[in-house]
mmCIF file of C-alpha atoms in Angstrom:
data_model
loop_
_atom_site.group_PDB
_atom_site.id
_atom_site.type_symbol
_atom_site.label_atom_id
_atom_site.label_comp_id
_atom_site.label_asym_id
_atom_site.label_seq_id
_atom_site.Cartn_x
_atom_site.Cartn_y
_atom_site.Cartn_z
ATOM 1 C CA UNK W 41 97.199 94.415 89.705
ATOM 2 C CA UNK W 42 96.645 91.136 91.517
ATOM 3 C CA UNK W 43 99.426 90.575 94.067
ATOM 4 C CA UNK W 44 97.887 87.670 95.956
ATOM 5 C CA UNK W 45 100.476 85.372 94.354
ATOM 6 C CA UNK W 46 103.108 86.873 96.642
ATOM 7 C CA UNK W 47 101.620 84.818 99.483
ATOM 8 C CA UNK W 48 101.298 81.625 97.419
ATOM 9 C CA UNK W 49 103.454 78.523 97.655
ATOM 10 C CA UNK W 50 106.614 79.077 95.610
ATOM 11 C CA UNK W 51 105.998 75.760 93.863
ATOM 12 C CA UNK W 52 102.521 76.737 92.691
ATOM 13 C CA UNK W 53 101.442 77.909 89.251
ATOM 14 C CA UNK W 54 99.986 81.039 90.833
ATOM 15 C CA UNK W 55 103.440 82.006 92.111
ATOM 16 C CA UNK W 56 105.050 81.176 88.762
ATOM 17 C CA UNK W 57 102.592 83.290 86.791
ATOM 18 C CA UNK W 58 102.841 86.076 89.373
ATOM 19 C CA UNK W 59 106.635 86.232 89.149
ATOM 20 C CA UNK W 60 106.504 86.506 85.368
ATOM 21 C CA UNK W 61 103.799 89.176 85.549
ATOM 22 C CA UNK W 62 105.909 91.143 88.046
ATOM 23 C CA UNK W 63 109.049 90.917 85.893
ATOM 24 C CA UNK W 64 107.139 91.968 82.781
ATOM 25 C CA UNK W 65 105.655 94.880 84.727
ATOM 26 C CA UNK W 66 109.106 95.984 85.900
ATOM 27 C CA UNK W 67 110.685 95.750 82.435
ATOM 28 C CA UNK W 68 107.825 97.648 80.789
ATOM 29 C CA UNK W 69 108.035 100.459 83.324
ATOM 30 C CA UNK W 70 111.789 100.685 83.841
ATOM 31 C CA UNK W 71 112.715 99.997 80.195
ATOM 32 C CA UNK W 72 115.639 97.804 81.206
ATOM 33 C CA UNK W 73 116.278 94.116 81.751
ATOM 34 C CA UNK W 74 119.661 94.450 83.430
ATOM 35 C CA UNK W 75 119.379 97.065 86.206
ATOM 36 C CA UNK W 76 116.312 96.234 88.283
ATOM 37 C CA UNK W 77 116.018 96.216 92.066
ATOM 38 C CA UNK W 78 115.604 92.701 93.431
ATOM 39 C CA UNK W 79 112.578 92.334 95.770
ATOM 40 C CA UNK W 80 113.573 88.992 97.293
ATOM 41 C CA UNK W 81 113.670 88.711 101.085
ATOM 42 C CA UNK W 82 117.477 88.930 101.146
ATOM 43 C CA UNK W 83 118.024 91.815 98.736
ATOM 44 C CA UNK W 84 114.932 93.850 99.801
ATOM 45 C CA UNK W 85 115.283 96.171 96.801
ATOM 46 C CA UNK W 86 118.792 97.244 97.784
ATOM 47 C CA UNK W 87 120.613 95.434 94.957
ATOM 48 C CA UNK W 88 120.344 95.680 91.180
ATOM 49 C CA UNK W 89 120.372 92.621 88.929
ATOM 50 C CA UNK W 90 119.181 91.394 85.576
ATOM 51 C CA UNK W 91 115.819 89.696 85.094
ATOM 52 C CA UNK W 92 117.272 86.173 85.173
ATOM 53 C CA UNK W 93 119.017 86.600 88.523
ATOM 54 C CA UNK W 94 115.976 88.296 90.064
ATOM 55 C CA UNK W 95 113.778 85.422 88.906
ATOM 56 C CA UNK W 96 116.150 82.944 90.594
ATOM 57 C CA UNK W 97 116.265 85.005 93.798
ATOM 58 C CA UNK W 98 112.497 85.342 94.028
ATOM 59 C CA UNK W 99 112.072 81.586 93.609
ATOM 60 C CA UNK W 100 114.943 80.545 95.878
ATOM 61 C CA UNK W 101 114.661 83.191 98.617
ATOM 62 C CA UNK W 102 111.008 84.166 98.234
ATOM 63 C CA UNK W 103 109.641 87.626 97.522
ATOM 64 C CA UNK W 104 109.440 90.258 100.237
ATOM 65 C CA UNK W 105 105.721 89.978 101.021
ATOM 66 C CA UNK W 106 105.667 93.391 102.679
ATOM 67 C CA UNK W 107 106.587 95.053 99.378
ATOM 68 C CA UNK W 108 102.974 95.881 98.598
ATOM 69 C CA UNK W 109 103.467 99.028 96.554
ATOM 70 C CA UNK W 110 105.948 98.360 93.750
ATOM 71 C CA UNK W 111 107.350 101.888 93.700
ATOM 72 C CA UNK W 112 110.844 100.718 92.772
ATOM 73 C CA UNK W 113 109.430 98.989 89.708
ATOM 74 C CA UNK W 114 107.212 101.682 88.241
ATOM 75 C CA UNK W 115 104.038 101.612 90.298
ATOM 76 C CA UNK W 116 102.775 105.062 91.389
ATOM 77 C CA UNK W 117 103.540 105.897 94.987
ATOM 78 C CA UNK W 118 100.814 105.552 97.610
ATOM 79 C CA UNK W 119 101.042 106.460 101.279
ATOM 80 C CA UNK W 120 102.169 103.288 103.040
ATOM 81 C CA UNK W 121 103.417 104.367 106.445
ATOM 82 C CA UNK W 122 100.517 102.443 107.899
ATOM 83 C CA UNK W 123 100.494 99.640 105.364
ATOM 84 C CA UNK W 124 102.060 97.145 107.723
ATOM 85 C CA UNK W 125 98.862 97.038 109.753
ATOM 86 C CA UNK W 126 97.215 95.279 106.823
ATOM 87 C CA UNK W 127 99.674 92.383 106.482
ATOM 88 C CA UNK W 128 97.245 89.554 105.737
ATOM 89 C CA UNK W 129 95.782 88.369 109.024
ATOM 90 C CA UNK W 130 98.910 87.070 110.692
ATOM 91 C CA UNK W 131 100.095 88.085 114.111
ATOM 92 C CA UNK W 132 101.974 91.053 112.688
ATOM 93 C CA UNK W 133 105.246 90.506 114.512
ATOM 94 C CA UNK W 134 107.906 92.098 112.401
ATOM 95 C CA UNK W 135 111.158 90.293 111.779
ATOM 96 C CA UNK W 136 112.907 93.547 111.010
ATOM 97 C CA UNK W 137 110.357 95.861 112.635
ATOM 98 C CA UNK W 138 109.987 98.333 109.788
ATOM 99 C CA UNK W 139 106.416 98.789 110.954
ATOM 100 C CA UNK W 140 104.888 102.049 112.133
ATOM 101 C CA UNK W 141 102.751 100.211 114.689
ATOM 102 C CA UNK W 142 105.691 98.101 115.836
ATOM 103 C CA UNK W 143 108.001 101.072 116.312
ATOM 104 C CA UNK W 144 105.439 103.203 118.093
ATOM 105 C CA UNK W 145 104.918 105.923 115.525
ATOM 106 C CA UNK W 146 101.718 107.818 115.010
ATOM 107 C CA UNK W 147 100.141 107.955 111.559
ATOM 108 C CA UNK W 148 100.835 111.680 111.378
ATOM 109 C CA UNK W 149 104.328 111.671 112.874
ATOM 110 C CA UNK W 150 106.037 112.186 109.543
ATOM 111 C CA UNK W 151 103.409 113.877 107.421
ATOM 112 C CA UNK W 152 101.683 112.595 104.293
ATOM 113 C CA UNK W 153 104.463 111.564 101.932
ATOM 114 C CA UNK W 154 101.934 110.145 99.493
ATOM 115 C CA UNK W 155 100.383 113.545 98.804
ATOM 116 C CA UNK W 156 103.713 115.378 98.655
ATOM 117 C CA UNK W 157 106.184 113.463 96.464
ATOM 118 C CA UNK W 158 108.767 116.242 96.845
ATOM 119 C CA UNK W 159 108.806 115.781 100.617
ATOM 120 C CA UNK W 160 109.095 112.026 100.102
ATOM 121 C CA UNK W 161 112.023 112.590 97.739
ATOM 122 C CA UNK W 162 113.724 114.821 100.314
ATOM 123 C CA UNK W 163 113.528 112.072 102.912
ATOM 124 C CA UNK W 164 114.959 109.243 100.826
ATOM 125 C CA UNK W 165 116.684 111.053 97.969
ATOM 126 C CA UNK W 166 120.068 110.840 99.661
ATOM 127 C CA UNK W 167 119.689 107.139 100.462
ATOM 128 C CA UNK W 168 122.248 106.219 97.800
ATOM 129 C CA UNK W 169 124.956 108.361 99.373
ATOM 130 C CA UNK W 170 127.890 106.378 100.794
ATOM 131 C CA UNK W 171 127.568 105.885 104.528
ATOM 132 C CA UNK W 172 130.813 107.836 104.847
ATOM 133 C CA UNK W 173 133.004 109.537 102.212
ATOM 134 C CA UNK W 174 134.812 106.919 100.151
ATOM 135 C CA UNK W 175 132.807 103.918 101.384
ATOM 136 C CA UNK W 176 131.896 101.560 98.541
ATOM 137 C CA UNK W 177 130.241 98.760 100.485
ATOM 138 C CA UNK W 178 127.343 100.527 102.194
ATOM 139 C CA UNK W 179 125.044 103.399 101.339
ATOM 140 C CA UNK W 180 123.198 105.441 103.937
ATOM 141 C CA UNK W 181 120.064 103.375 103.323
ATOM 142 C CA UNK W 182 121.673 99.928 103.261
ATOM 143 C CA UNK W 183 123.605 100.693 106.461
ATOM 144 C CA UNK W 184 120.421 101.833 108.186
ATOM 145 C CA UNK W 185 118.619 98.669 107.094
ATOM 146 C CA UNK W 186 121.452 96.504 108.455
ATOM 147 C CA UNK W 187 121.449 98.329 111.779
ATOM 148 C CA UNK W 188 117.685 98.168 112.101
ATOM 149 C CA UNK W 189 117.768 94.449 111.352
ATOM 150 C CA UNK W 190 120.034 94.044 114.387
ATOM 151 C CA UNK W 191 117.641 96.068 116.522
ATOM 152 C CA UNK W 192 114.726 93.791 115.730
ATOM 153 C CA UNK W 193 116.735 90.562 115.794
ATOM 154 C CA UNK W 194 118.107 91.198 119.293
ATOM 155 C CA UNK W 195 115.122 93.057 120.721
ATOM 156 C CA UNK W 196 116.887 96.383 121.318
ATOM 157 C CA UNK W 197 114.840 99.130 122.906
ATOM 158 C CA UNK W 198 114.524 102.462 121.112
ATOM 159 C CA UNK W 199 116.823 104.052 123.684
ATOM 160 C CA UNK W 200 119.466 101.376 123.149
ATOM 161 C CA UNK W 201 119.203 101.726 119.378
ATOM 162 C CA UNK W 202 119.576 105.501 119.572
ATOM 163 C CA UNK W 203 122.740 105.098 121.648
ATOM 164 C CA UNK W 204 124.038 102.572 119.102
ATOM 165 C CA UNK W 205 123.425 105.071 116.285
ATOM 166 C CA UNK W 206 125.275 107.791 118.183
ATOM 167 C CA UNK W 207 128.217 105.495 118.909
ATOM 168 C CA UNK W 208 128.314 104.278 115.310
ATOM 169 C CA UNK W 209 128.337 107.854 114.079
ATOM 170 C CA UNK W 210 131.242 108.678 116.401
ATOM 171 C CA UNK W 211 133.229 105.629 115.272
ATOM 172 C CA UNK W 212 132.843 106.310 111.555
ATOM 173 C CA UNK W 213 134.843 108.981 109.712
ATOM 174 C CA UNK W 214 133.686 112.578 109.762
ATOM 175 C CA UNK W 215 130.951 113.313 107.243
ATOM 176 C CA UNK W 216 129.172 109.985 107.737
ATOM 177 C CA UNK W 217 125.429 109.808 107.082
ATOM 178 C CA UNK W 218 124.338 107.575 109.981
ATOM 179 C CA UNK W 219 121.145 108.963 111.594
ATOM 180 C CA UNK W 220 121.758 110.451 115.020
ATOM 181 C CA UNK W 221 118.439 109.461 116.565
ATOM 182 C CA UNK W 222 115.702 106.864 116.462
ATOM 183 C CA UNK W 223 113.381 109.561 115.141
ATOM 184 C CA UNK W 224 115.513 110.130 112.036
ATOM 185 C CA UNK W 225 115.742 106.395 111.413
ATOM 186 C CA UNK W 226 111.975 105.966 111.753
ATOM 187 C CA UNK W 227 111.350 108.876 109.438
ATOM 188 C CA UNK W 228 113.345 107.316 106.614
ATOM 189 C CA UNK W 229 111.992 103.799 107.082
ATOM 190 C CA UNK W 230 108.370 104.866 107.417
ATOM 191 C CA UNK W 231 108.669 107.111 104.361
ATOM 192 C CA UNK W 232 109.814 104.110 102.369
ATOM 193 C CA UNK W 233 106.898 102.053 103.634
ATOM 194 C CA UNK W 234 109.201 99.147 104.450
ATOM 195 C CA UNK W 235 107.749 96.441 106.644
ATOM 196 C CA UNK W 236 108.307 92.791 107.382
ATOM 197 C CA UNK W 237 106.224 90.131 108.973
ATOM 198 C CA UNK W 238 107.802 87.455 111.120
ATOM 199 C CA UNK W 239 106.962 83.892 110.138
ATOM 200 C CA UNK W 240 108.417 80.519 110.999
ATOM 201 C CA UNK W 241 109.671 78.519 108.052
ATOM 202 C CA UNK W 242 110.595 74.885 107.612
ATOM 203 C CA UNK W 243 114.387 74.522 108.024
ATOM 204 C CA UNK W 244 114.370 72.836 104.606
ATOM 205 C CA UNK W 245 112.445 75.764 103.057
ATOM 206 C CA UNK W 246 109.435 73.585 102.225
ATOM 207 C CA UNK W 247 106.716 75.831 103.664
ATOM 208 C CA UNK W 248 105.946 78.906 105.743
ATOM 209 C CA UNK W 249 104.047 78.224 108.963
ATOM 210 C CA UNK W 250 101.104 80.488 108.126
ATOM 211 C CA UNK W 251 97.435 80.190 107.227
ATOM 212 C CA UNK W 252 96.561 76.468 107.166
ATOM 213 C CA UNK W 253 99.978 75.589 108.662
ATOM 214 C CA UNK W 254 99.887 78.229 111.388
ATOM 215 C CA UNK W 255 99.398 75.721 114.225
ATOM 216 C CA UNK W 256 101.426 72.875 112.722
ATOM 217 C CA UNK W 257 104.343 71.508 114.704
ATOM 218 C CA UNK W 258 105.901 69.481 111.881
ATOM 219 C CA UNK W 259 106.436 70.235 108.206
ATOM 220 C CA UNK W 260 103.740 68.444 106.163
ATOM 221 C CA UNK W 261 106.232 67.986 103.310
ATOM 222 C CA UNK W 262 109.418 66.650 104.918
ATOM 223 C CA UNK W 263 108.173 65.894 108.434
ATOM 224 C CA UNK W 264 110.903 67.802 110.255
ATOM 225 C CA UNK W 265 109.945 69.488 113.524
ATOM 226 C CA UNK W 266 109.126 73.168 113.518
ATOM 227 C CA UNK W 267 110.987 73.670 116.779
ATOM 228 C CA UNK W 268 114.671 73.474 117.569
ATOM 229 C CA UNK W 269 115.629 70.854 120.089
ATOM 230 C CA UNK W 270 117.091 72.309 123.258
ATOM 231 C CA UNK W 271 120.624 71.274 124.051
ATOM 232 C CA UNK W 272 120.860 69.365 127.313
ATOM 233 C CA UNK W 273 123.766 70.391 129.465
ATOM 234 C CA UNK W 274 125.683 67.391 130.786
#
């Protein structure tokens, strides 16, 4: 299936046709129009909505361009622990660092989940468990994603992140499902094949600074500067 539309301008016909093709694909495979994982950049397949809301999200927020294998929407699983190395031809910096290359893992660190679906299921099958008994806001997976987002956003080292996981586990009630090491976190994230690429965007959401706009310093649509103005201390 052609997925090139995922990198198209959200105002283009290619993107429009691609979104409809994706939604039709999901409905045909999942046999539902009301409980589908939303692949927009904010929901990252962690939330379930109906087709109409997902369509709005994908247009307003943009689709997660790293979601190359639509496993949550009926596409057969393929090994993707190394998929992030094929993210178009951009610089590959990961906004959330769910990238095997970015987080210093070897291709064989976690085995071949693509050839052993049972092993893959063992790794992520408990992802929907509450992060601690009785918690309704976060699952094990959503909590891990939130924590890993912080790691990448603030440039935490692996050692620092491991210590944060240990502290978080100690602070939460007994029986919590927070990973106790960076290795465990990597294993889950790499098994899922999650990856993100870091790109600058116009503050008004007109364009992404990529491909033909990669070296631009101002938005060609609204003219606003790509860069934030530094505050001058008086």
